[in-house]
Amino acid sequence: MKNASPVRGFISSFVNGPWPWLIPALGVLLLFRGYPLGNQFWLAMTDMKIASGDASFVGFENFSFLFSDPNYLTALGFTILFTSFSVFGSFVLGFGLALMLNRQMTGRVIYRMGILTTWAISSLIVGYIWRLMLNESSAGVLNGLLEPFGIGPVPWLSDPNMAQVSVIVADIWRSTGFTMIFMLGGLQTLPNEVLEAAKMDGAKGWQTLLYIVMPLLKPLIAVALIFSTIATFNVYELVLALSSGGPGNATSTVGFEMYRTAFGDSMNAGLGLIGRGAAMGVSMFLVTLMFALIYIRAGVFARDLD
Amino acid sequence: MSDLKITGLTKSFDKLEVIPPLDLYVPDGSFTVLVGPSGCGKSTLLRMIAGLEVPSSGRLELSGKDITQAEPADREIAMVFQSYALYPHMSVERNIEFGLKLARVDIEERKRRISEAARMLQLEQLLERKPAALSGGQRQRVAIGRAIVRDPKVFLFDEPLSNLDAALRAKMRVELAELHARLGTTMIYVTHDQTEAMTLADQIVIMNKGKIEQMGSPIEAYDRPATRFVAEFLGAPRMNVSEQEKAKSSGAFALGLRPEDIGIVQNQTQNSWQGRVRLVERLGAETIIYTDTDGFGDLVVRAKSDVQVSPNDVVHILPDLSKAHRFGEDGNRIDP
């Protein structure tokens, strides 16, 4: 019988199954996500330069170069440091603020909006704001404030270690609002009676937080950490505006290094190496993917909560 | 002795006074039920006893000790919440154990108390489960178990059966009554369900708008309601209360007659009233007849199941006026 042929069977099960319905969405995803991603992987294996636009296949040469590129390795080291401190700092601060703002207090809405604003501002603008504040002459707000006490001028951005701290603090300032609003949303979904039951059971504030609130918010905490890790790991606008990776390359992140390598900058006219930049981009993609997988395993999809 | 004495307790939220000064005495070992319509302040009162709500003024004494300002956990009071409020991420065993752990009870003693409570509440097979894997009745029992192991002086129940279906509710009601008989601990129970109130209470406290309308034994409240509100609140179908001519002629502002104190008779007599049947509900064991009665108005009669009436029939109604309740314009009972 004709109808029983395997090809026919496959076609009819395809047509009657879910796939035809998914084609529009998958098409859009492939066009706008899949193609750029694939293209980047391709570029990463070529020696394309921004000046010529010619590209020839070089295999994994760009990747093996990264492992010996001091600029890349320095940037990678700082990015890991930067991401760890910034994610941790903004989580602790954001969660703390969320706990505070979860109570009945006057002006709650105003505080909430004010703190969220930091996240709504473009990273580039945040970088410029902080650069102004950290201006090392007494015109800078911070040094201006410290001057009467006989402190300073503090080399906020010209000392390598200080510059690293400054960039991290600025990023914590930028991302705290997001964590706060995210965790506040979570706190407000917690059933009040469960918290009261803990109170009747004799739990102090910190015990309720540790044994009840945190475990119940575990999935949400994981999501907040994933989002902020990914956003922080890929940062480059903030660095560009605040420190341009300097002094030297003390505050250069992988994202910034990728930008500088691929598109060049005024101080490194010799760069503009699209292929090598793409390889850095791929390395960022892999690290981001790894973080996502770790956090997902850690509890995003925990289903034991009712 | 674990008796609870409440004197002059009030609660206001901003300028809204939810509970005007209130006095209540709960004797040792009593099963006291606070009952009333929603918004009557019964839950607020319970939460103040628990320590979850701070009274605006007044005094709470447990076994003669002032606990008005004490932390909830220091009151030796345990509470079972309406939603059970189990910790969703903990097993049944850890749910029950949590309060003991916080109180630094040593591990041997913890185990002993948990297994005792589990045996009493038939939870032994469920100790490893998470609340999500339990039925409503099982969750309810875990919530009770969590309260029992702390060996409190007073148990508080906040509408504990309202999330259960009717059959399970009846079953749990019996279990609660048995539990009280076995433990002999003072229990304070909030409900809006008058069947629960009538069946469980040895002391019933009927509340309305933050005030206590009446307290005493359930039967006393049913037979001799102190106010018109109590009269209409207790009983199903509820008491017929009329302010029409029949009330006036009895010398009261309002006249109340329970559906079971009225009969339908074949022939007109000197004392019978005349009414028209609007609706007949045949429940099997009994029949509820809704009538419109001259000089009284809406009147519901509880009759035997085999009564022969149909809608629009004109019937003769014979009230047992010796069991009638008379109320003044202020809503208070008028005694003959």
XYZ file of C-alpha atoms in Angstrom:
642
model
C 0.000 0.000 0.000
C 1.239 3.409 -0.944
C 0.178 5.082 2.267
C 2.264 2.746 4.362
C 5.583 3.776 2.789
C 8.040 5.125 5.394
C 8.484 8.444 3.585
C 4.775 9.075 3.429
C 4.443 8.079 7.056
C 7.154 10.534 8.027
C 5.607 13.364 6.050
C 2.155 12.813 7.455
C 3.419 12.627 11.026
C 5.418 15.804 10.426
C 2.476 17.678 8.956
C 0.124 16.516 11.683
C 2.617 17.013 14.510
C 3.664 20.174 16.309
C 6.475 21.174 13.953
C 4.529 23.112 11.307
C 3.242 25.360 14.072
C 6.735 26.063 15.297
C 8.161 27.010 11.904
C 7.442 30.772 12.107
C 9.025 31.144 15.531
C 11.932 28.871 14.662
C 12.464 30.794 11.437
C 12.742 34.083 13.282
C 15.090 32.530 15.837
C 17.301 31.022 13.164
C 17.463 34.255 11.195
C 18.184 36.601 14.057
C 19.946 34.319 16.551
C 21.216 31.296 14.699
C 22.695 33.082 11.690
C 24.690 35.717 13.632
C 25.963 33.066 16.025
C 26.998 30.751 13.184
C 28.543 33.650 11.326
C 30.577 34.562 14.379
C 31.874 31.016 14.713
C 32.810 31.202 11.047
C 34.540 34.592 11.393
C 36.457 33.267 14.385
C 38.103 30.762 12.047
C 39.170 33.345 9.460
C 41.796 36.048 9.372
C 39.321 38.772 8.402
C 40.523 42.318 9.006
C 38.362 45.389 9.183
C 40.594 47.246 6.693
C 40.489 44.735 3.848
C 37.339 42.763 4.486
C 38.988 39.708 2.887
C 38.714 36.517 4.842
C 40.474 33.220 4.431
C 40.034 30.155 6.592
C 42.699 29.681 9.258
C 41.127 26.970 11.420
C 41.686 27.338 15.161
C 44.654 29.678 14.801
C 42.799 32.608 16.385
C 41.897 30.496 19.406
C 45.388 29.186 19.961
C 46.628 32.774 19.700
C 44.297 33.816 22.535
C 46.056 31.511 24.966
C 49.314 33.310 24.401
C 47.892 36.825 24.080
C 48.810 38.695 27.302
C 46.146 41.332 26.679
C 43.447 38.693 26.407
C 44.660 36.712 29.404
C 44.894 39.838 31.574
C 41.421 40.855 30.495
C 40.087 37.367 31.215
C 41.612 37.429 34.694
C 40.140 40.809 35.487
C 36.757 39.857 34.028
C 36.537 36.869 36.359
C 37.497 39.015 39.342
C 35.187 41.795 38.241
C 32.237 39.449 37.650
C 32.696 37.643 40.961
C 32.809 40.793 43.045
C 30.149 42.637 41.099
C 27.635 39.782 41.041
C 28.211 39.010 44.700
C 28.154 42.668 45.725
C 25.067 43.597 43.786
C 23.247 40.478 44.965
C 23.946 41.088 48.647
C 23.113 44.758 48.331
C 20.089 44.230 46.082
C 18.650 41.451 48.263
C 19.292 43.501 51.380
C 17.494 46.479 49.909
C 14.659 44.224 48.766
C 14.273 42.903 52.332
C 14.203 46.468 53.634
C 11.713 47.682 51.059
C 9.485 44.659 51.578
C 8.312 46.133 54.879
C 5.708 48.757 55.389
C 7.551 52.042 55.290
C 6.827 55.551 54.130
C 8.260 56.510 50.774
C 8.669 52.901 49.727
C 7.660 53.552 46.140
C 10.070 56.457 45.845
C 13.012 54.403 47.142
C 12.098 51.563 44.848
C 11.943 53.784 41.787
C 15.117 55.602 42.732
C 17.105 52.413 43.120
C 15.707 50.873 39.974
C 16.681 53.951 37.983
C 20.358 53.000 38.223
C 19.582 49.890 36.252
C 17.446 51.698 33.697
C 20.271 54.062 32.745
C 22.449 52.978 29.824
C 25.764 51.468 30.940
C 27.607 53.982 28.838
C 25.966 56.851 30.721
C 26.683 55.140 34.044
C 30.332 55.025 33.003
C 30.393 58.748 32.204
C 28.565 59.649 35.429
C 31.110 57.757 37.480
C 34.000 59.193 35.496
C 32.771 62.647 36.400
C 32.299 61.717 40.041
C 35.733 60.110 40.208
C 37.520 62.986 38.527
C 40.804 63.139 40.387
C 41.062 66.893 40.674
C 39.015 68.498 43.440
C 36.377 69.101 40.761
C 35.444 65.427 41.172
C 32.580 64.977 43.609
C 34.268 62.319 45.726
C 37.632 63.956 45.946
C 35.915 67.286 46.538
C 34.082 65.755 49.493
C 37.219 64.153 50.900
C 39.446 67.197 50.496
C 38.193 69.094 53.593
C 39.162 66.076 55.694
C 42.694 66.211 54.389
C 42.248 62.996 52.417
C 43.361 62.712 48.825
C 43.405 63.428 46.090
C 42.613 59.736 45.701
C 43.829 58.311 42.363
C 40.488 56.663 41.652
C 41.226 55.843 38.050
C 44.944 56.339 37.641
C 46.114 53.718 40.131
C 45.620 50.229 38.622
C 44.223 48.593 41.784
C 42.098 51.578 42.659
C 40.778 51.701 39.107
C 39.743 48.056 39.326
C 37.865 48.758 42.545
C 36.233 51.812 40.977
C 34.989 49.857 37.969
C 33.602 47.119 40.211
C 31.847 49.619 42.489
C 30.337 51.421 39.515
C 29.038 48.135 38.139
C 27.561 47.138 41.497
C 25.845 50.528 41.562
C 24.474 49.859 38.086
C 23.204 46.329 38.666
C 21.879 46.497 42.252
C 18.541 47.940 41.156
C 17.867 44.932 38.975
C 18.579 42.419 41.732
C 16.525 44.450 44.154
C 13.417 44.638 42.013
C 13.787 40.986 41.039
C 14.112 39.759 44.621
C 11.447 42.145 45.868
C 9.065 40.570 43.384
C 10.007 37.171 44.798
C 9.612 38.257 48.421
C 6.138 39.528 47.732
C 5.023 36.159 46.415
C 5.992 34.372 49.635
C 2.898 33.202 51.512
C 2.509 35.361 54.584
C 1.113 32.529 56.704
C 4.273 30.473 56.190
C 6.377 33.336 57.518
C 3.998 33.726 60.443
C 4.177 30.001 61.118
C 7.950 30.358 61.345
C 7.453 33.190 63.795
C 5.151 31.021 65.920
C 7.784 28.282 65.717
C 10.225 30.717 67.291
C 12.324 31.677 64.274
C 14.196 34.962 64.633
C 14.432 37.270 61.640
C 17.722 35.830 60.389
C 16.566 32.252 60.952
C 13.446 32.881 58.907
C 15.647 34.360 56.187
C 18.083 31.465 56.212
C 15.753 28.490 56.681
C 12.545 29.660 55.045
C 12.925 32.668 52.737
C 16.179 31.722 50.987
C 15.218 28.096 50.289
C 11.832 29.190 48.978
C 13.449 31.782 46.733
C 16.199 29.441 45.548
C 14.932 29.211 41.968
C 14.572 32.961 41.779
C 17.993 33.562 43.283
C 19.511 31.280 40.654
C 17.787 33.198 37.869
C 18.887 36.554 39.296
C 22.468 35.292 39.538
C 22.448 33.925 35.983
C 21.133 37.158 34.570
C 23.518 39.343 36.452
C 26.521 37.066 35.785
C 25.838 37.083 32.080
C 25.251 40.818 31.961
C 28.360 41.495 34.019
C 30.643 39.066 32.251
C 29.830 40.639 28.888
C 30.186 44.240 30.018
C 32.168 46.606 27.865
C 30.325 49.952 27.579
C 30.857 50.746 31.247
C 34.576 50.074 30.969
C 34.779 51.984 27.720
C 33.229 55.091 29.234
C 34.742 54.903 32.699
C 38.344 53.832 32.256
C 38.885 52.776 28.632
C 40.430 49.662 30.109
C 43.205 51.642 31.758
C 45.469 52.520 33.313
C 47.467 50.268 31.008
C 45.034 47.421 30.604
C 44.292 47.006 34.303
C 40.511 47.316 33.889
C 40.139 45.796 30.458
C 37.451 43.122 30.341
C 37.075 40.405 27.720
C 34.146 42.297 26.213
C 36.201 45.469 26.035
C 39.202 43.588 24.645
C 36.993 42.017 21.986
C 35.693 45.433 20.994
C 39.195 46.884 20.869
C 40.647 43.963 18.922
C 37.866 43.741 16.390
C 37.193 47.398 15.759
C 40.406 49.048 16.916
C 40.747 52.236 18.823
C 42.634 55.447 18.386
C 45.574 54.246 20.430
C 45.915 50.911 18.672
C 45.586 51.769 15.011
C 47.109 48.450 14.103
C 44.107 46.485 15.404
C 40.841 45.887 13.635
C 41.259 42.130 13.571
C 37.707 40.902 13.087
C 38.642 37.217 13.086
C 40.563 37.440 16.355
C 37.824 39.532 17.951
C 35.245 36.979 16.898
C 37.323 34.280 18.561
C 37.191 36.304 21.789
C 33.453 36.617 21.348
C 33.174 32.853 20.999
C 35.169 32.418 24.204
C 32.710 34.731 25.972
C 29.822 32.754 24.573
C 31.276 29.522 25.934
C 31.911 30.958 29.390
C 28.410 32.434 29.513
C 26.941 29.119 28.460
C 28.888 27.376 31.182
C 27.563 29.757 33.842
C 24.035 29.292 32.600
C 24.362 25.505 32.823
C 25.834 25.630 36.327
C 23.070 27.837 37.652
C 20.363 25.854 35.918
C 21.626 22.723 37.608
C 21.789 24.605 40.890
C 18.060 24.967 41.046
C 16.306 27.035 38.420
C 14.292 24.079 37.419
C 13.864 22.731 40.906
C 10.414 21.265 40.916
C 10.120 20.199 44.526
C 8.530 23.472 45.526
C 4.790 23.789 45.644
C -3.756 25.633 84.816
C -3.711 27.220 81.394
C -6.603 29.596 81.338
C -6.592 32.699 79.183
C -7.887 35.994 80.452
C -8.416 38.891 78.091
C -9.220 42.310 79.536
C -9.987 45.534 77.702
C -8.284 44.349 74.536
C -8.643 46.704 71.565
C -7.274 46.872 68.064
C -7.284 49.787 65.669
C -5.755 49.994 62.231
C -4.927 53.666 61.759
C -8.183 55.323 62.774
C -10.389 52.323 62.150
C -11.315 50.550 65.361
C -11.662 46.868 64.495
C -12.079 45.659 68.043
C -13.573 47.905 70.719
C -12.608 47.030 74.308
C -13.211 43.324 74.693
C -13.164 40.971 77.668
C -13.061 37.217 77.343
C -12.257 34.370 79.667
C -11.204 30.998 78.301
C -11.158 28.392 81.076
C -8.468 25.743 81.335
C -9.113 22.823 78.986
C -11.992 24.526 77.243
C -12.768 24.265 73.551
C -13.775 27.829 72.808
C -15.045 28.674 69.354
C -15.057 32.229 68.057
C -17.695 32.478 65.396
C -19.124 35.300 63.323
C -19.451 36.599 59.797
C -16.324 37.584 57.887
C -14.902 40.886 59.057
C -16.304 40.504 62.569
C -12.819 40.628 64.104
C -12.564 37.004 65.187
C -9.356 36.360 63.255
C -7.832 39.604 64.468
C -8.624 38.565 68.031
C -7.011 35.168 67.460
C -3.940 36.778 65.925
C -3.580 39.049 68.940
C -3.723 36.022 71.203
C -1.040 34.416 69.018
C 1.121 37.520 69.165
C 1.061 38.047 65.405
C -0.876 41.252 65.854
C -0.052 43.826 68.505
C -3.076 44.983 70.518
C -3.690 48.725 70.622
C -4.442 48.417 74.316
C -5.568 45.908 76.893
C -4.076 42.868 78.553
C -3.637 39.170 77.839
C -2.943 36.749 80.669
C -2.099 33.091 80.253
C -2.060 31.063 83.475
C -1.922 34.335 85.357
C 1.160 35.534 83.467
C 0.996 38.726 81.426
C 1.820 37.841 77.814
C 0.527 41.002 76.135
C 3.974 41.998 74.899
C 5.564 38.533 74.680
C 7.019 37.226 71.424
C 4.755 34.684 69.687
C 7.206 31.858 70.318
C 7.498 32.685 74.016
C 3.778 32.465 74.711
C 3.510 28.669 74.849
C 0.764 28.982 72.262
C 0.683 27.066 68.972
C -1.365 27.927 65.952
C -2.817 26.017 63.023
C -3.325 28.271 60.026
C -6.118 28.288 57.483
C -3.727 27.500 54.608
C -1.830 25.066 56.929
C 1.290 27.183 56.189
C 3.564 24.170 55.958
C 7.132 24.832 54.875
C 6.971 23.622 51.261
C 10.672 22.794 50.982
C 10.780 20.603 54.081
C 9.629 17.039 54.559
C 6.781 16.321 56.957
C 9.295 15.309 59.588
C 11.331 18.486 59.208
C 8.169 20.578 59.253
C 7.214 19.114 62.603
C 10.772 19.302 63.882
C 11.505 22.921 62.910
C 10.102 24.593 66.027
C 11.786 22.063 68.327
C 15.117 22.595 66.606
C 14.837 26.340 67.056
C 13.985 25.784 70.708
C 17.197 23.693 70.974
C 15.393 20.585 72.116
C 17.952 17.756 72.012
C 17.790 15.257 69.199
C 16.586 12.244 71.201
C 13.715 14.213 72.671
C 12.882 15.625 69.221
C 12.671 12.157 67.748
C 10.521 10.931 70.597
C 8.026 13.764 70.264
C 7.847 13.530 66.487
C 7.144 9.824 66.523
C 4.530 10.273 69.235
C 2.743 12.988 67.242
C 3.072 10.996 64.034
C 1.471 7.983 65.694
C -1.355 10.042 67.142
C -2.086 11.708 63.801
C -1.386 8.700 61.555
C 1.478 10.418 59.824
C 4.050 7.652 60.299
C 4.046 6.616 56.656
C 4.310 10.184 55.428
C 7.273 11.545 57.372
C 9.614 11.644 54.372
C 7.147 13.326 52.039
C 7.058 16.955 51.023
C 3.800 18.854 51.642
C 3.117 19.035 47.896
C 2.719 15.245 47.883
C 0.041 15.254 50.593
C -3.728 15.538 50.404
C -5.574 18.386 52.091
C -6.485 16.315 55.115
C -2.913 15.051 55.507
C -1.533 18.587 55.313
C -4.017 19.572 57.969
C -2.761 16.791 60.219
C 0.860 17.831 59.672
C -0.065 21.374 60.690
C -1.655 19.986 63.835
C 1.390 17.787 64.430
C 3.639 20.810 64.200
C 1.526 22.462 66.876
C 1.305 19.414 69.159
C 5.023 18.639 69.451
C 5.695 21.978 71.060
C 3.402 20.910 73.905
C 1.670 24.303 74.083
C -0.683 25.483 76.781
C -3.156 26.735 74.201
C -3.904 25.696 70.620
C -5.215 28.276 68.209
C -7.048 27.241 65.057
C -7.764 29.783 62.344
C -10.552 28.353 60.161
C -8.582 25.122 59.818
C -11.212 23.199 57.886
C -12.313 25.782 55.375
C -10.010 24.514 52.619
C -11.342 20.961 52.798
C -14.271 19.456 50.945
C -17.493 18.805 52.832
C -16.937 15.104 53.529
C -13.391 15.585 54.765
C -14.463 18.571 56.811
C -16.948 16.446 58.715
C -14.302 13.777 59.299
C -11.672 16.238 60.495
C -14.223 17.847 62.774
C -14.646 14.543 64.555
C -10.871 14.060 64.700
C -10.415 17.488 66.237
C -13.052 16.789 68.865
C -11.304 13.508 69.702
C -7.941 15.219 69.799
C -9.265 17.720 72.295
C -10.742 14.965 74.411
C -7.415 13.127 74.399
C -5.088 16.066 75.034
C -7.362 18.093 77.268
C -5.463 21.210 76.173
C -7.205 24.572 75.942
C -8.223 25.238 72.353
C -9.441 28.420 70.716
C -10.971 27.933 67.336
C -12.082 30.503 64.785
C -14.686 29.692 62.179
C -17.528 31.231 60.249
C -19.179 27.836 59.984
C -21.887 27.521 62.603
C -22.014 23.737 62.351
C -18.368 23.563 63.415
C -19.071 26.069 66.133
C -22.091 24.201 67.480
C -20.526 20.754 67.374
C -17.029 21.498 68.640
C -17.503 24.198 71.227
C -18.032 23.851 74.908
C -17.932 27.628 74.958
C -19.164 29.513 71.940
C -18.336 33.177 71.424
C -20.456 34.867 68.805
C -18.859 38.031 67.454
C -20.192 40.850 65.327
C -18.407 44.060 64.336
C -15.606 43.395 66.802
C -17.931 42.943 69.741
C -18.977 39.809 71.558
C -22.719 39.376 71.086
C -23.001 36.359 73.339
C -20.917 33.686 74.940
C -21.847 30.514 76.680
C -22.713 26.955 75.790
C -23.782 26.420 72.166
C -27.201 25.063 73.133
C -27.844 28.005 75.402
C -26.970 30.394 72.582
C -29.236 28.500 70.253
C -32.178 28.210 72.631
C -31.907 31.632 74.206
C -30.097 33.959 71.803
C -29.206 37.144 73.637
C -29.546 39.315 70.554
C -31.330 39.291 67.263
C -27.940 38.933 65.538
C -27.171 35.696 67.399
C -30.681 34.440 66.724
C -30.278 34.907 63.010
C -26.660 33.730 62.882
C -27.102 30.331 64.537
C -29.257 27.706 62.899
C -29.881 26.582 59.335
C -32.278 27.406 57.880
C -31.961 30.499 59.952
C -34.541 31.835 62.360
C -37.508 33.679 60.887
C -37.527 37.218 62.242
C -40.272 39.658 61.410
C -41.027 43.219 62.374
C -44.563 43.097 61.002
C -47.962 42.971 62.675
C -47.429 39.627 64.432
C -44.392 41.097 66.191
C -46.310 44.178 67.310
C -49.128 42.076 68.690
C -46.639 40.057 70.717
C -45.365 43.249 72.288
C -41.953 43.189 70.654
C -40.151 45.100 67.958
C -39.134 41.877 66.250
C -40.460 38.357 66.623
C -38.325 35.315 65.944
C -39.435 31.763 65.221
C -37.165 28.848 64.429
C -38.268 26.821 61.373
C -38.626 23.719 63.520
C -40.997 25.463 65.942
C -43.656 25.913 63.287
C -46.093 23.363 61.962
C -48.283 23.092 58.915
C -51.831 22.033 59.844
C -54.804 20.802 57.839
C -57.485 22.958 59.334
C -57.648 26.550 60.345
C -57.634 27.037 64.127
C -57.835 30.028 66.360
C -54.056 30.263 66.645
C -53.123 29.363 63.120
C -51.818 31.812 60.589
C -52.450 31.781 56.880
C -49.711 31.732 54.308
C -48.980 31.019 50.665
C -46.276 28.513 49.717
C -43.528 29.955 47.506
C -41.073 27.116 47.289
C -40.694 23.576 48.585
C -37.266 22.000 49.134
C -37.393 18.258 49.706
C -34.156 17.219 51.426
C -35.129 13.597 52.065
C -35.033 13.585 55.832
C -37.082 16.754 56.011
C -38.775 19.307 53.818
C -38.165 23.029 53.935
C -41.172 25.125 52.982
C -40.814 28.802 52.090
C -44.007 30.746 52.641
C -45.324 34.255 52.573
C -47.410 34.546 55.714
C -50.015 37.193 56.504
C -48.850 39.561 59.199
C -45.372 38.019 59.357
C -43.908 38.033 55.867
C -41.291 35.525 54.757
C -41.557 32.443 56.905
C -39.595 29.233 56.520
C -41.005 26.037 57.968
C -39.111 22.836 58.626
C -41.557 20.002 58.124
C -41.541 16.225 57.840
C -40.486 14.766 54.538
C -43.959 13.488 53.659
C -45.785 16.809 54.014
C -48.205 17.374 51.147
C -47.775 20.912 49.878
C -46.927 22.494 46.554
C -46.044 26.019 45.500
C -48.950 28.477 45.514
C -50.949 26.380 47.994
C -52.578 28.388 50.744
C -51.681 26.691 54.018
C -52.425 27.026 57.690
C -49.396 27.607 59.831
C -49.296 26.880 63.525
C -46.369 28.506 65.348
C -45.352 27.301 68.803
C -45.431 30.754 70.378
C -44.081 29.416 73.657
C -40.796 29.000 71.825
C -40.900 32.356 70.104
C -38.088 34.851 70.644
C -38.847 38.520 71.154
C -36.405 41.328 70.512
C -36.496 45.032 71.250
C -35.609 47.795 68.861
C -31.997 47.703 70.146
C -31.792 44.071 69.036
C -31.625 42.710 72.583
C -33.745 39.837 73.783
C -36.898 40.649 75.714
C -37.639 38.039 78.350
C -41.292 37.501 79.184
